[in-house]
Amino acid sequence: MEKKQKKDDQPIVNEEFIDDIEQVEDLAQDLEENQPATDEGKQKTKTRGKKASLERELDDLKNQLKELEKQKEDYLSMAQRLQADFENYKRRNKNLVADTYLDATCQVVSSFLPVLDNLDRAIASFKELDADEAMLQGVKMIQKQFVDCLEKQGVTEIEALNQPFDPDVHEAVMQVEAEEGQEPDTVVAVLQKGYRTKDRVIRYSMVSVAK
């Protein structure tokens, strides 16, 4: 396994490389300052030659240093781009998982809603026929358990009765004359209950609206 990468602000250039540059500069300065007094002309020529050679070496080292610094900036820029791309990938993947889960939830709930509709109809029929109270309470208990399961999945009934008509969650299947005290465009009857999650309508409420 590769060693953990150093922090971005740690120099990419080896400290020994920097020391070499400093030693070359010091040597050039010493040669210039400490020339022997004898045979001065010949010694100066020899010294100038060494100094020129050292200066060329120093220039080469400085150019190498610039190139390494440039490489460091390129690598840093590349690492930053890769990090940004990875963060975008994680965000897209997270959104995809959430959307997939929501789609599956809506499909499953939608397939079970007719069962809940039949329970609602059974309760209404029992009340009209004055059926056995124990049987009525039993059906109500099943209905409540069903609704509780939906709520645990984040699914709730859409409010409709006596609410202003909202085309985003209501589907008007008929219009009736408004009675006394009723506002126009108000839902006066729910023909089929609607359900939704926090972010999506699973089934629109089928309603009757006052004119």
Protein backbone atom coordinates (compact mmCIF):
# COMPACT_ATOMS: atom_id res chain seq x y z
CA MET A 1 0.00 0.00 0.00
CA GLU A 2 1.33 3.43 -0.87
CA LYS A 3 2.34 5.70 1.91
CA LYS A 4 -0.12 8.38 2.84
CA GLN A 5 0.35 11.46 0.69
CA LYS A 6 1.91 14.45 2.40
CA LYS A 7 -0.10 17.57 3.01
CA ASP A 8 -0.53 19.91 0.02
CA ASP A 9 1.55 22.66 1.62
CA GLN A 10 4.64 20.38 2.11
CA PRO A 11 7.32 21.14 -0.56
CA ILE A 12 7.75 18.55 -3.26
CA VAL A 13 11.49 19.48 -3.63
CA ASN A 14 13.95 17.48 -1.50
CA GLU A 15 15.75 19.55 1.14
CA GLU A 16 19.11 18.09 0.00
CA PHE A 17 18.45 19.60 -3.45
CA ILE A 18 18.02 23.05 -1.88
CA ASP A 19 21.22 22.52 0.17
CA ASP A 20 23.14 21.72 -3.04
CA ILE A 21 22.08 25.04 -4.55
CA GLU A 22 23.13 26.94 -1.43
CA GLN A 23 26.52 25.16 -1.32
CA VAL A 24 27.19 26.03 -4.96
CA GLU A 25 26.37 29.69 -4.29
CA ASP A 26 28.65 29.75 -1.21
CA LEU A 27 31.50 28.12 -3.09
CA ALA A 28 31.25 30.66 -5.91
CA GLN A 29 31.35 33.50 -3.40
CA ASP A 30 34.36 32.01 -1.56
CA LEU A 31 36.29 31.63 -4.79
CA GLU A 32 35.72 35.24 -5.62
CA GLU A 33 36.63 36.60 -2.16
CA ASN A 34 39.63 34.37 -1.31
CA GLN A 35 41.87 34.59 -4.40
CA PRO A 36 45.68 34.25 -3.73
CA ALA A 37 47.75 37.40 -4.04
CA THR A 38 50.51 35.72 -6.16
CA ASP A 39 50.19 35.25 -9.89
CA GLU A 40 47.08 37.37 -9.64
CA GLY A 41 46.20 37.60 -13.35
CA LYS A 42 46.47 33.89 -14.00
CA GLN A 43 44.60 33.06 -10.82
CA LYS A 44 41.78 35.46 -11.66
CA THR A 45 41.34 33.86 -15.08
CA LYS A 46 41.22 30.42 -13.52
CA THR A 47 38.82 31.62 -10.85
CA ARG A 48 36.53 33.26 -13.38
CA GLY A 49 36.39 29.97 -15.30
CA LYS A 50 35.42 28.04 -12.19
CA LYS A 51 32.93 30.72 -11.25
CA ALA A 52 31.34 30.60 -14.70
CA SER A 53 31.09 26.81 -14.48
CA LEU A 54 29.53 27.04 -11.04
CA GLU A 55 27.09 29.68 -12.25
CA ARG A 56 26.03 27.44 -15.12
CA GLU A 57 25.54 24.58 -12.67
CA LEU A 58 23.61 26.90 -10.41
CA ASP A 59 21.39 28.00 -13.30
CA ASP A 60 20.73 24.35 -14.17
CA LEU A 61 19.75 23.60 -10.57
CA LYS A 62 17.47 26.62 -10.45
CA ASN A 63 15.78 25.55 -13.70
CA GLN A 64 15.27 22.07 -12.27
CA LEU A 65 13.79 23.63 -9.17
CA LYS A 66 11.34 25.68 -11.26
CA GLU A 67 10.35 22.58 -13.20
CA LEU A 68 9.71 20.63 -9.99
CA GLU A 69 7.64 23.48 -8.59
CA LYS A 70 5.59 23.51 -11.79
CA GLN A 71 5.07 19.76 -11.53
CA LYS A 72 3.95 20.22 -7.94
CA GLU A 73 1.30 22.75 -9.00
CA ASP A 74 0.13 20.46 -11.82
CA TYR A 75 -0.20 17.48 -9.47
CA LEU A 76 -2.02 19.59 -6.89
CA SER A 77 -4.44 20.90 -9.51
CA MET A 78 -5.06 17.36 -10.75
CA ALA A 79 -5.72 16.11 -7.21
CA GLN A 80 -8.20 18.93 -6.59
CA ARG A 81 -10.08 18.14 -9.80
CA LEU A 82 -10.24 14.45 -8.90
CA GLN A 83 -11.54 15.30 -5.45
CA ALA A 84 -14.26 17.55 -6.91
CA ASP A 85 -15.27 14.85 -9.42
CA PHE A 86 -15.48 12.26 -6.64
CA GLU A 87 -17.68 14.53 -4.50
CA ASN A 88 -20.01 15.09 -7.46
CA TYR A 89 -20.16 11.34 -8.05
CA LYS A 90 -21.10 10.67 -4.42
CA ARG A 91 -23.81 13.32 -4.54
CA ARG A 92 -25.29 11.95 -7.78
CA ASN A 93 -25.18 8.40 -6.46
CA LYS A 94 -26.90 9.43 -3.21
CA ASN A 95 -29.68 11.18 -5.15
CA LEU A 96 -30.08 8.17 -7.43
CA VAL A 97 -30.47 5.80 -4.48
CA ALA A 98 -33.05 8.10 -2.86
CA ASP A 99 -35.04 8.40 -6.10
CA THR A 100 -34.97 4.65 -6.65
CA TYR A 101 -36.22 3.99 -3.13
CA LEU A 102 -39.03 6.54 -3.56
CA ASP A 103 -40.07 5.01 -6.90
CA ALA A 104 -40.24 1.55 -5.36
CA THR A 105 -42.24 2.83 -2.36
CA CYS A 106 -44.77 4.57 -4.60
CA GLN A 107 -45.23 1.52 -6.80
CA VAL A 108 -45.82 -0.82 -3.87
CA VAL A 109 -48.16 1.55 -2.06
CA SER A 110 -50.12 2.24 -5.24
CA SER A 111 -50.76 -1.49 -5.69
CA PHE A 112 -52.19 -1.77 -2.15
CA LEU A 113 -54.44 1.30 -2.21
CA PRO A 114 -57.44 -0.54 -3.76
CA VAL A 115 -57.42 -2.83 -0.70
CA LEU A 116 -57.63 0.21 1.57
CA ASP A 117 -60.43 1.61 -0.60
CA ASN A 118 -62.42 -1.59 -0.09
CA LEU A 119 -61.95 -1.38 3.67
CA ASP A 120 -63.29 2.18 3.60
CA ARG A 121 -66.30 1.05 1.56
CA ALA A 122 -66.95 -1.85 3.92
CA ILE A 123 -66.98 0.47 6.95
CA ALA A 124 -69.38 2.84 5.18
CA SER A 125 -71.69 -0.07 4.27
CA PHE A 126 -71.68 -1.44 7.82
CA LYS A 127 -72.75 1.95 9.13
CA GLU A 128 -75.57 2.27 6.59
CA LEU A 129 -76.86 -1.26 7.25
CA ASP A 130 -76.51 -0.98 11.01
CA ALA A 131 -74.34 -4.11 10.95
CA ASP A 132 -72.94 -5.94 13.94
CA GLU A 133 -70.82 -3.55 16.00
CA ALA A 134 -68.10 -6.12 16.71
CA MET A 135 -67.64 -6.76 12.99
CA LEU A 136 -67.52 -3.02 12.29
CA GLN A 137 -64.86 -2.50 14.95
CA GLY A 138 -62.83 -5.39 13.55
CA VAL A 139 -62.78 -3.87 10.05
CA LYS A 140 -61.90 -0.46 11.51
CA MET A 141 -58.97 -2.03 13.37
CA ILE A 142 -57.66 -3.55 10.12
CA GLN A 143 -58.07 -0.22 8.36
CA LYS A 144 -56.13 1.58 11.11
CA GLN A 145 -53.29 -0.94 10.96
CA PHE A 146 -53.14 -0.43 7.20
CA VAL A 147 -52.99 3.37 7.55
CA ASP A 148 -50.33 3.10 10.28
CA CYS A 149 -48.15 0.98 7.98
CA LEU A 150 -48.44 3.60 5.24
CA GLU A 151 -47.49 6.40 7.63
CA LYS A 152 -44.36 4.49 8.69
CA GLN A 153 -43.35 4.56 5.01
CA GLY A 154 -43.95 8.31 4.87
CA VAL A 155 -47.28 8.00 3.04
CA THR A 156 -50.22 10.14 4.19
CA GLU A 157 -53.73 10.88 3.00
CA ILE A 158 -54.20 14.09 1.02
CA GLU A 159 -56.51 16.55 2.73
CA ALA A 160 -59.40 17.36 0.44
CA LEU A 161 -62.86 17.75 2.02
CA ASN A 162 -63.76 21.42 2.59
CA GLN A 163 -60.33 22.45 1.31
CA PRO A 164 -59.74 24.87 -1.58
CA PHE A 165 -59.35 22.95 -4.82
CA ASP A 166 -55.65 22.36 -5.53
CA PRO A 167 -54.85 20.95 -8.99
CA ASP A 168 -51.45 19.81 -7.70
CA VAL A 169 -53.08 17.17 -5.46
CA HIS A 170 -56.80 17.08 -6.42
CA GLU A 171 -58.52 15.75 -9.53
CA ALA A 172 -61.96 17.28 -10.10
CA VAL A 173 -64.39 14.79 -11.65
CA MET A 174 -67.54 16.88 -11.24
CA GLN A 175 -68.80 20.32 -10.28
CA VAL A 176 -71.91 21.11 -8.24
CA GLU A 177 -73.71 24.29 -7.31
CA ALA A 178 -72.33 25.79 -4.14
CA GLU A 179 -74.69 25.56 -1.18
CA GLU A 180 -75.20 28.28 1.35
CA GLY A 181 -71.96 28.99 3.20
CA GLN A 182 -69.79 27.16 0.66
CA GLU A 183 -67.09 29.04 -1.19
CA PRO A 184 -66.65 28.50 -4.93
CA ASP A 185 -63.78 26.18 -5.90
CA THR A 186 -64.08 24.34 -2.59
CA VAL A 187 -64.00 20.54 -2.41
CA VAL A 188 -67.46 19.45 -1.24
CA ALA A 189 -67.10 15.67 -1.62
CA VAL A 190 -64.27 13.13 -1.87
CA LEU A 191 -65.05 10.29 -4.28
CA GLN A 192 -61.71 8.56 -3.86
CA LYS A 193 -59.01 9.37 -1.32
CA GLY A 194 -55.61 10.50 -2.52
CA TYR A 195 -52.23 9.70 -0.99
CA ARG A 196 -48.78 11.20 -1.16
CA THR A 197 -45.28 11.11 0.22
CA LYS A 198 -43.45 14.23 1.29
CA ASP A 199 -42.20 14.91 -2.24
CA ARG A 200 -44.53 13.04 -4.57
CA VAL A 201 -48.22 12.40 -5.18
CA ILE A 202 -48.94 8.68 -5.37
CA ARG A 203 -52.62 9.06 -6.25
CA TYR A 204 -54.63 12.25 -6.71
CA SER A 205 -57.80 12.77 -4.70
CA MET A 206 -60.90 12.42 -6.91
CA VAL A 207 -63.22 15.19 -5.76
CA SER A 208 -66.38 17.12 -6.42
CA VAL A 209 -65.95 20.89 -6.46
CA ALA A 210 -68.43 23.71 -5.78
CA LYS A 211 -68.98 26.17 -8.62
